[in-house]
Short mmCIF file of C-alpha atoms and ligand atoms in Angstrom, two decimals:
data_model
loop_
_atom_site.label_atom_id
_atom_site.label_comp_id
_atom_site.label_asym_id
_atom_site.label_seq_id
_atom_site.Cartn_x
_atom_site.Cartn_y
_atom_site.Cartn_z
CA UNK A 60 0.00 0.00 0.00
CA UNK A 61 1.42 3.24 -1.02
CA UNK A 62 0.15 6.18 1.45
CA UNK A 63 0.81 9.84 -0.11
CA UNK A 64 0.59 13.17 1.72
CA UNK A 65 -0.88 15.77 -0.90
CA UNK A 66 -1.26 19.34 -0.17
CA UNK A 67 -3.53 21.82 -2.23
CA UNK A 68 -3.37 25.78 -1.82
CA UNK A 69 -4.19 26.87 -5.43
CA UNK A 70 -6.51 29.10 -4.66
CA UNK A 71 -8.55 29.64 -1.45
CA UNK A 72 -8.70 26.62 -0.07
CA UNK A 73 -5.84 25.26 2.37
CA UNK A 74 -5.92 21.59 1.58
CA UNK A 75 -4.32 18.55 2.94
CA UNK A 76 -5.23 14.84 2.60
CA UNK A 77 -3.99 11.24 3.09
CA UNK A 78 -4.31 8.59 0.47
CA UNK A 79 -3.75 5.12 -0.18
CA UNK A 80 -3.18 3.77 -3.34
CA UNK A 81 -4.75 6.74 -5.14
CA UNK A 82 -8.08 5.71 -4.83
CA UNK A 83 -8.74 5.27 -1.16
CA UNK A 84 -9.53 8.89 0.88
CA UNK A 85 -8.02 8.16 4.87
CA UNK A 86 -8.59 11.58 5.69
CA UNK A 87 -9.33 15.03 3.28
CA UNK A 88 -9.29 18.59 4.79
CA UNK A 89 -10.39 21.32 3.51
CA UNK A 90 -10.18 24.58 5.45
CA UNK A 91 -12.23 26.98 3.27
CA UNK A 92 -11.99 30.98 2.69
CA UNK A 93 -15.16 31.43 1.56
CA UNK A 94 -16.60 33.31 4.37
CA UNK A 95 -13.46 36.17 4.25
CA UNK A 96 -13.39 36.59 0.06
CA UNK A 97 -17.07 36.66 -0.11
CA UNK A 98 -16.71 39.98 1.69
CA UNK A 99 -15.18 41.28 -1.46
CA UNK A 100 -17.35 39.71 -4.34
CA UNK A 101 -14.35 37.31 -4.85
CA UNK A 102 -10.92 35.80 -4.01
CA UNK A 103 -7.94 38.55 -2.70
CA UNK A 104 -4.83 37.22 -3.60
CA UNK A 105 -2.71 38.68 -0.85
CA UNK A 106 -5.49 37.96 1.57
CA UNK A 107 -5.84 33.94 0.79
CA UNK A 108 -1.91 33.63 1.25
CA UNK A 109 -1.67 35.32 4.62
CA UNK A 110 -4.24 32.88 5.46
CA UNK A 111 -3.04 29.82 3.82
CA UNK A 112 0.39 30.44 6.03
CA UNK A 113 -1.84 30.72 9.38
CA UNK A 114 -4.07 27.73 8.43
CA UNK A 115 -1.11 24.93 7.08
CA UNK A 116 0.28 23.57 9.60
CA UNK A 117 -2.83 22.65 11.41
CA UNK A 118 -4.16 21.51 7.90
CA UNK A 119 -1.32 18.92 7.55
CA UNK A 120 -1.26 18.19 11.33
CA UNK A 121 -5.09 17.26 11.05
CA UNK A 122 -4.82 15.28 8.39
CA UNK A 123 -2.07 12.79 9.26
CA UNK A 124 -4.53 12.64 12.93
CA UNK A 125 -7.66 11.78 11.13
CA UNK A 126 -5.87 9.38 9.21
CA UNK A 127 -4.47 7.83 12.27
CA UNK A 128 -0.71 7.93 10.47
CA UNK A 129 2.53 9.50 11.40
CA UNK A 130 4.85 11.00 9.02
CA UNK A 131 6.61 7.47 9.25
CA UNK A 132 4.45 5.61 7.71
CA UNK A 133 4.08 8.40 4.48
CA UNK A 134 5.82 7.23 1.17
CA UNK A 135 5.89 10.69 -0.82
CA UNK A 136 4.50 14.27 0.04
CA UNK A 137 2.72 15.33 -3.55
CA UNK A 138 1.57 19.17 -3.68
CA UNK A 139 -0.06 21.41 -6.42
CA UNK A 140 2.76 23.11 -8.61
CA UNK A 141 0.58 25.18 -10.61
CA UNK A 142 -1.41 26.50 -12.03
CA UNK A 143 -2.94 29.16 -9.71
CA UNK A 144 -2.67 32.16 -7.25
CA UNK A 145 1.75 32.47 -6.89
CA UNK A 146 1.07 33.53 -3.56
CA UNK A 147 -1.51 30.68 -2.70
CA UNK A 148 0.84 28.10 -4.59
CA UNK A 149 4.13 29.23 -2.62
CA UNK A 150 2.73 28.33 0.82
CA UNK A 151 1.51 24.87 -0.27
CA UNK A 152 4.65 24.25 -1.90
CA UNK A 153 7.22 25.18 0.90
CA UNK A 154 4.83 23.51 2.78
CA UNK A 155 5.34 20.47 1.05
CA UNK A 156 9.14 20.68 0.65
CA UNK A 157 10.16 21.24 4.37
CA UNK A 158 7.81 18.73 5.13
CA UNK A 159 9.39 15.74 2.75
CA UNK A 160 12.89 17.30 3.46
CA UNK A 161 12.09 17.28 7.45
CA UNK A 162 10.83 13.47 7.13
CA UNK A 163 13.33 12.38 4.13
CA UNK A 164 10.28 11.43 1.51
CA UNK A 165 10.04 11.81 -1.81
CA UNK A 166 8.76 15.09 -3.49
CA UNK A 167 6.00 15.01 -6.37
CA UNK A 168 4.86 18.25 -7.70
CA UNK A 169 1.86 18.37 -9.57
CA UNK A 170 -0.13 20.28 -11.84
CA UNK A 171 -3.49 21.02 -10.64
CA UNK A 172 -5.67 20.06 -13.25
CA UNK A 173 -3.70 16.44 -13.10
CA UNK A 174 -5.67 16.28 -9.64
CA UNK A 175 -9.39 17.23 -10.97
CA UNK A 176 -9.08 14.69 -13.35
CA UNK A 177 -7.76 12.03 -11.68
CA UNK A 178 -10.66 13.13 -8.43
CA UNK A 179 -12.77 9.95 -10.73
CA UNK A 180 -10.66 7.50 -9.59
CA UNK A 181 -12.39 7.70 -6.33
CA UNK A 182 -15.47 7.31 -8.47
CA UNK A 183 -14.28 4.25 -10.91
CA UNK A 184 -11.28 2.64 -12.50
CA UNK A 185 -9.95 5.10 -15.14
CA UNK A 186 -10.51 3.38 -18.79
CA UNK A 187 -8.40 4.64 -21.46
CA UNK A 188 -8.36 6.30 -24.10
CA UNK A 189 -10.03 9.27 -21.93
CA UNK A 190 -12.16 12.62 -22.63
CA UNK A 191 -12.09 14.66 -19.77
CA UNK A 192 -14.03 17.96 -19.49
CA UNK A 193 -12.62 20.21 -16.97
CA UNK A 194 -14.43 23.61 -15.82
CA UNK A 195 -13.38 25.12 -13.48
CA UNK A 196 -12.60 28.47 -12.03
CA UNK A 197 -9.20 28.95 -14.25
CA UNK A 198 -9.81 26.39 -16.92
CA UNK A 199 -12.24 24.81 -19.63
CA UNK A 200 -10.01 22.66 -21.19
CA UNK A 201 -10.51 19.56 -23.18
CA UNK A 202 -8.21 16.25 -22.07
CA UNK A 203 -7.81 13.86 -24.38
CA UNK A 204 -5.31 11.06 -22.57
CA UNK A 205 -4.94 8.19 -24.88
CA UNK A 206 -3.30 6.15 -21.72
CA UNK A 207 -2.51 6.66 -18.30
CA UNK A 208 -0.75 9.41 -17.19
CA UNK A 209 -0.47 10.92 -20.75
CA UNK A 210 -2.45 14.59 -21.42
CA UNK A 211 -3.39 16.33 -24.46
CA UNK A 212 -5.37 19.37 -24.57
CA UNK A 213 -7.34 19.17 -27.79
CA UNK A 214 -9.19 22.25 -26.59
CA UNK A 215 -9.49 25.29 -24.26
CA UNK A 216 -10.96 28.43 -23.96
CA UNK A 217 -9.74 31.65 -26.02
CA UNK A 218 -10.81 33.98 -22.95
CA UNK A 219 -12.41 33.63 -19.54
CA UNK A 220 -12.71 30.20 -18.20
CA UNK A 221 -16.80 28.92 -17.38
CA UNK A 222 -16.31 29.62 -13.79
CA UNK A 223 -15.20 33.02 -14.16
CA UNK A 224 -17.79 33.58 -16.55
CA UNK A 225 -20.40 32.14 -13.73
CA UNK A 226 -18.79 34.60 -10.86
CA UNK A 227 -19.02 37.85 -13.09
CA UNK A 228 -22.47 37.06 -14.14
CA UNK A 229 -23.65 36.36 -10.26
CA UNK A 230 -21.97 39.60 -9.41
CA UNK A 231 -24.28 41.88 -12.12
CA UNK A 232 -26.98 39.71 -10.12
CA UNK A 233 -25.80 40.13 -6.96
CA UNK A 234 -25.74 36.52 -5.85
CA UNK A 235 -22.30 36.92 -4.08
CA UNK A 236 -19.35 35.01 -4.26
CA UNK A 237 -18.80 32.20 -5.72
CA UNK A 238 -21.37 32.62 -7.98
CA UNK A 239 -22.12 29.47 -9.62
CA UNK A 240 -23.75 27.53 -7.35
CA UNK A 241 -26.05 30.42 -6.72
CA UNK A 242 -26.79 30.54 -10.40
CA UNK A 243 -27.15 26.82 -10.44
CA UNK A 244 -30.25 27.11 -8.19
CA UNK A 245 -31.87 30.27 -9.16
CA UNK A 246 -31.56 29.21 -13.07
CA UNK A 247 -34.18 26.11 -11.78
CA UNK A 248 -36.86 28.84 -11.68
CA UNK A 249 -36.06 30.18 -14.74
CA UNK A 250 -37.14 30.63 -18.21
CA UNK A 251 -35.87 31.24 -21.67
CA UNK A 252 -37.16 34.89 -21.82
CA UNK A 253 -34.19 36.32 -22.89
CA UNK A 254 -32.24 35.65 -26.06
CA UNK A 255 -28.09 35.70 -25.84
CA UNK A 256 -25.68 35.05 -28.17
CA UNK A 257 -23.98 31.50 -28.73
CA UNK A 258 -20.72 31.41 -27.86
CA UNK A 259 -18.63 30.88 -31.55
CA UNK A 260 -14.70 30.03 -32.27
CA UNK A 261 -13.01 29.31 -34.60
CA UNK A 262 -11.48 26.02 -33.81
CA UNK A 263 -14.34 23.00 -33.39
CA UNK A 264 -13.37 22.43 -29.73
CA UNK A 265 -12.20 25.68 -28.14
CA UNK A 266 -14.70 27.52 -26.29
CA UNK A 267 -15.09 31.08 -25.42
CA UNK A 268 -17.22 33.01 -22.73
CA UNK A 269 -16.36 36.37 -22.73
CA UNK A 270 -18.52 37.80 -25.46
CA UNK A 271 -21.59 35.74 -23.53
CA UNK A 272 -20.65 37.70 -20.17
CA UNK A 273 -20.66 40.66 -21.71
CA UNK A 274 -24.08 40.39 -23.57
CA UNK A 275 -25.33 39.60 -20.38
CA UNK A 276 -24.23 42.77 -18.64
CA UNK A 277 -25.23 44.61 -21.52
CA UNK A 278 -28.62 43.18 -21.40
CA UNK A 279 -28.82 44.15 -17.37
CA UNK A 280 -27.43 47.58 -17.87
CA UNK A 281 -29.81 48.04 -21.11
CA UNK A 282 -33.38 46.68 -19.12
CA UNK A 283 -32.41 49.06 -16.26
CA UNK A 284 -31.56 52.28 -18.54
CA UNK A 285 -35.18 51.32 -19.61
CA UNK A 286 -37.26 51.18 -16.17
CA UNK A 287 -37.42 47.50 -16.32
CA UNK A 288 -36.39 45.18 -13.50
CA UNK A 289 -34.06 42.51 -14.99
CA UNK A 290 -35.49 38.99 -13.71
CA UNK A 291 -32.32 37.08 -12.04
CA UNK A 292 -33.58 33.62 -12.52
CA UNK A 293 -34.32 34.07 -16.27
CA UNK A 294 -31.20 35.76 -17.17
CA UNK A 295 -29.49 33.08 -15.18
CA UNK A 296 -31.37 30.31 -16.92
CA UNK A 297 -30.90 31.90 -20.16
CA UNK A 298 -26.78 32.11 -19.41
CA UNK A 299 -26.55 29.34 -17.98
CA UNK A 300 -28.60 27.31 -20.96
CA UNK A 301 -26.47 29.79 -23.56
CA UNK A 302 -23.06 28.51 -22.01
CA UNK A 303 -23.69 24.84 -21.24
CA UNK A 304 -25.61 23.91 -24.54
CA UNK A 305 -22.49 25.22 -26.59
CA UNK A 306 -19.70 23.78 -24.06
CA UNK A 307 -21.75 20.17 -24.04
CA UNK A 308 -22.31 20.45 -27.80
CA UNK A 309 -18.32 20.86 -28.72
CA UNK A 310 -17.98 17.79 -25.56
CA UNK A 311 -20.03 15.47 -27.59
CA UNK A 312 -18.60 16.86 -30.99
CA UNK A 313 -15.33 15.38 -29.87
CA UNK A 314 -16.24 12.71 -28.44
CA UNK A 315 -17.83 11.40 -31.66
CA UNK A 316 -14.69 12.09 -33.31
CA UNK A 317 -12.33 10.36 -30.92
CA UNK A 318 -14.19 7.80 -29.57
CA UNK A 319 -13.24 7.49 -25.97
CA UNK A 320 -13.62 4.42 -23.86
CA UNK A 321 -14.55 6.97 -21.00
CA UNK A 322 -15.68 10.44 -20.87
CA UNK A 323 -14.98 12.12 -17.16
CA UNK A 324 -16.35 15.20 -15.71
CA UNK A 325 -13.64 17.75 -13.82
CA UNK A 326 -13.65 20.48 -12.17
CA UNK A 327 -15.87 22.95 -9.92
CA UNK A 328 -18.31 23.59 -12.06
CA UNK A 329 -18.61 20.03 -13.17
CA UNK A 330 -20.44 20.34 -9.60
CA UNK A 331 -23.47 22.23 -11.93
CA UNK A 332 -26.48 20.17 -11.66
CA UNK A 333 -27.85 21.39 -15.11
CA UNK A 334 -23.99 20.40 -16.93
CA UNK A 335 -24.39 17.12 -15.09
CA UNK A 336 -28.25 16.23 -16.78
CA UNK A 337 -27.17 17.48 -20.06
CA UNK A 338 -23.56 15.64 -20.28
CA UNK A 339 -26.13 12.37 -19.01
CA UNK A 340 -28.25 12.66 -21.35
CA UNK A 341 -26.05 12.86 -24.21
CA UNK A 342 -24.02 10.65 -23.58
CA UNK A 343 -26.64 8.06 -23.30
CA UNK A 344 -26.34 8.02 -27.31
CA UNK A 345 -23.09 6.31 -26.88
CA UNK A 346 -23.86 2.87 -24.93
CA UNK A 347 -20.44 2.06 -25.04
CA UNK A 348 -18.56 4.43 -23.88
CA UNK A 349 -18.66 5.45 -19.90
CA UNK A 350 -19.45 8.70 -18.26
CA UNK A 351 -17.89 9.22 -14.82
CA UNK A 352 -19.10 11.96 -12.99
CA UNK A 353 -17.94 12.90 -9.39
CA UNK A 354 -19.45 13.42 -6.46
CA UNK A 355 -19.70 17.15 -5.51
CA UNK A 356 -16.92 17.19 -2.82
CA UNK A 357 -14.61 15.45 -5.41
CA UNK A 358 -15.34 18.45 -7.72
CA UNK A 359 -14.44 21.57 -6.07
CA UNK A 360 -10.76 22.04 -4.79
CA UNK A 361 -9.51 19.63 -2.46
CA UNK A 362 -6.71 18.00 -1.76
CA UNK A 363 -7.45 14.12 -1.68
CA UNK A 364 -7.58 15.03 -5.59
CA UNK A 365 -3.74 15.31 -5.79
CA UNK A 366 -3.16 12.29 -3.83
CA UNK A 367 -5.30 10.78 -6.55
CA UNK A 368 -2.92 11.97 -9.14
CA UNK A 369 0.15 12.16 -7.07
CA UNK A 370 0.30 8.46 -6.70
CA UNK A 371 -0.14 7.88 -10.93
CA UNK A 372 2.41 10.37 -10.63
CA UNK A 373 4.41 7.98 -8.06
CA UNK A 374 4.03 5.33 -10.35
CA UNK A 375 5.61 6.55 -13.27
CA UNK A 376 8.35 8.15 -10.84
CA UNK A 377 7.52 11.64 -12.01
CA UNK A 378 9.38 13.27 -8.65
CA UNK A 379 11.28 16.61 -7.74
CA UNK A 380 13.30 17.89 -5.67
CA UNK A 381 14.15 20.45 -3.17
CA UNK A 382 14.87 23.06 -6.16
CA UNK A 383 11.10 23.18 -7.04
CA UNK A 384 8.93 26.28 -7.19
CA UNK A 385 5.43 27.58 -7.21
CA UNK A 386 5.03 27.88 -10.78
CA UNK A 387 1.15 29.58 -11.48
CA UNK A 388 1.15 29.57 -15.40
CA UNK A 389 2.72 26.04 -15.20
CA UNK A 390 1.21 23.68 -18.20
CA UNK A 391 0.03 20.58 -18.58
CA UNK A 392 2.84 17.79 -18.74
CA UNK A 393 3.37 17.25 -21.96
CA UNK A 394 2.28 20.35 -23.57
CA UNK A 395 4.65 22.96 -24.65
O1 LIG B 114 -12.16 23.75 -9.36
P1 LIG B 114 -12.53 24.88 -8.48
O2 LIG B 114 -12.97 24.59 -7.07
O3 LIG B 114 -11.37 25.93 -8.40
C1 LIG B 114 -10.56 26.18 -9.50
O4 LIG B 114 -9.66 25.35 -9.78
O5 LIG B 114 -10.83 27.21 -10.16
O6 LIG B 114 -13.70 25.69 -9.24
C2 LIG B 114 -14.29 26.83 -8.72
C3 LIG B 114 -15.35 27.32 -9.69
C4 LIG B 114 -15.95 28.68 -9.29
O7 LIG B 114 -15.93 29.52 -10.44
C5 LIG B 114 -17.38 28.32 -8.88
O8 LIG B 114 -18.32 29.38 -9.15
C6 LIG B 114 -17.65 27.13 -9.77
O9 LIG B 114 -16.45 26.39 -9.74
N1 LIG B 114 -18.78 26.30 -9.28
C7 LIG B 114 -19.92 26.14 -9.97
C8 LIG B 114 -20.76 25.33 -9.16
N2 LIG B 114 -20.07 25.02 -8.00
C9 LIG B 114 -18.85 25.62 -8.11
N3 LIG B 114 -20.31 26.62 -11.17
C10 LIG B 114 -21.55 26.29 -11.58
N4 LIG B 114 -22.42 25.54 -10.86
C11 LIG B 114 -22.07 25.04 -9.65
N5 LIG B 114 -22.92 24.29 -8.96
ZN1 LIG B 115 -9.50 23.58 -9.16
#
């Protein structure tokens, strides 16, 4: 049994987990920032890291407790690289490196999007050749991995990612921050009174979402300038129904030109319970090929996700050393 220590501070979560094998959890904690950033409409940098460095130590103190292990019985310490916040990264990662220096272990830095993905293992066995469709805050990114351990992104978005695109939109509606699960539920009551325009690229499978946001707060701004009240659940059905029918339709594009023997679901907003309907229904036109999609803790940032991807990453003996840094454009391995 191989037991990993992964650590996760992207963003604004502080994040440390045990895991066995990659696909058993012994212990995941998440210490969220919610409550501070949603004070100012969204996440402040400088703010998350001074709180990352109070909160680590009792993150990764917690977690080896709940797991009932000592740093003895730890094979490798794995930790987000990048991409994400510098400041946010740098904690986790001299987090990670005094830790496995301290103890002697084995270092395995690792690029966060490595971890959503690999989150399904503690859904399923991974079946290769793989689709993965990862939204999240920082990314919308097609995965094709013809075998384990082995990315290609065979699409992405040419401006804002889907979250982002959910948090601006929430904040013209003043649903607070983050935004997407609030636009999840109020789009439920909505209907398709207003008419936006679909999101259009070039390439077959890049997306885009900027032009979308921006009709929307043109639309708000243009209804108020008029004396009419803007309706929040149909503008966030109609944005919501705008962005996902175009995202799902360039999914399901590829996937009937690749032919994967499993299509996965990544990411925060892979958490939206209108993406995770239309990716099932779809995808019930292709009997033989599975769809994996995670539970909602698996999908938002945590760090039981990198110990998920840390130990494929311990298998192909992808490990660093004590030279490593926070890297917050870093790319996918493999890609240029
Ligand atoms: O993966 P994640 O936790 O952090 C990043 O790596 O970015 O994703 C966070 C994003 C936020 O933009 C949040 O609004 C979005 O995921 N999100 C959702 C939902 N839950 C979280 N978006 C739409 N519907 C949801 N239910
Ligand atoms: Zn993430």
């Amino acid at each position: 049994m191989t037991k990993i220590l992964a650590i996760e501070t992207s963003c604004d979560e502080t994040a440390c987990a045990v895991v066995e094998d990659g696909c058993s959890i012994l212990s995941n904690i998440v210490s969220s920032q919610i409550n501070v950033h949603s004070l100012y409409g969204g996440v402040v940098p400088e703010v998350a890291s001074r709180i990352h460095v109070e909160n680590i130590s009792a993150v990764v103190q917690e977690a080896l407790k709940q797991a009932k292990v000592s740093m003895d019985d730890i094979d490798a310490v794995a930790f987000t690289e990048g991409p994400g916040l510098i400041g946010s990264l740098h904690v986790g990662v001299q987090a990670a490196k005094t830790v496995a220096w301290a103890f002697g272990k084995p270092l395995i830095p690792l690029h966060h999007i490595t971890g959503h993905i690999y989150a399904n293992r503690y859904v399923s066995k991974l079946k290769f050749p793989l689709m993965a469709l990862v939204v999240s805050g920082g990314h919308t990114e097609l995965v094709w991995m013809a075998n384990d351990w082995d990315f290609k992104v065979i699409g992405t978005t040419r401006d804002d990612a889907i979250g982002e695109a959910y948090d601006k939109v929430a904040r013209v509606l003043d649903l607070g921050y983050p935004g997407g699960p609030a636009i999840d539920k109020l789009a439920k009551q909505g209907h398709p009174h207003y008419t936006l325009p679909t999101p259009k690229t070039s390439s077959p499978y890049d997306f885009s979402f900027s032009g979308l946001k921006t009709a929307v707060l043109q639309l708000a701004a243009r209804e108020k300038k008029n004396g009419r009240e803007v309706s929040p659940e149909d503008l966030a059905y109609c944005f919501q129904e705008t962005a996902l029918q175009s995202m799902v339709s360039k999914t399901i594009a590829a996937v009937e030109n690749h032919h994967p023997a499993m299509v996965v679901l990544a990411g925060g907003v892979a958490a939206n319970s209108r993406l995770r309907e239309l990716m099932s229904e779809k995808m019930n036109a292709f009997q033989d090929i599975d769809l994996i999609i995670p539970p909602l803790k698996c999908c938002t940032d945590n760090a039981a996700m990198i110990g998920a991807a840390g130990y494929i990453a311990y298998q192909h003996h992808q490990f660093g050393d004590l030279s490593v840094s926070a890297d917050p454009g870093l790319t996918m391995p493999g890609e240029e």
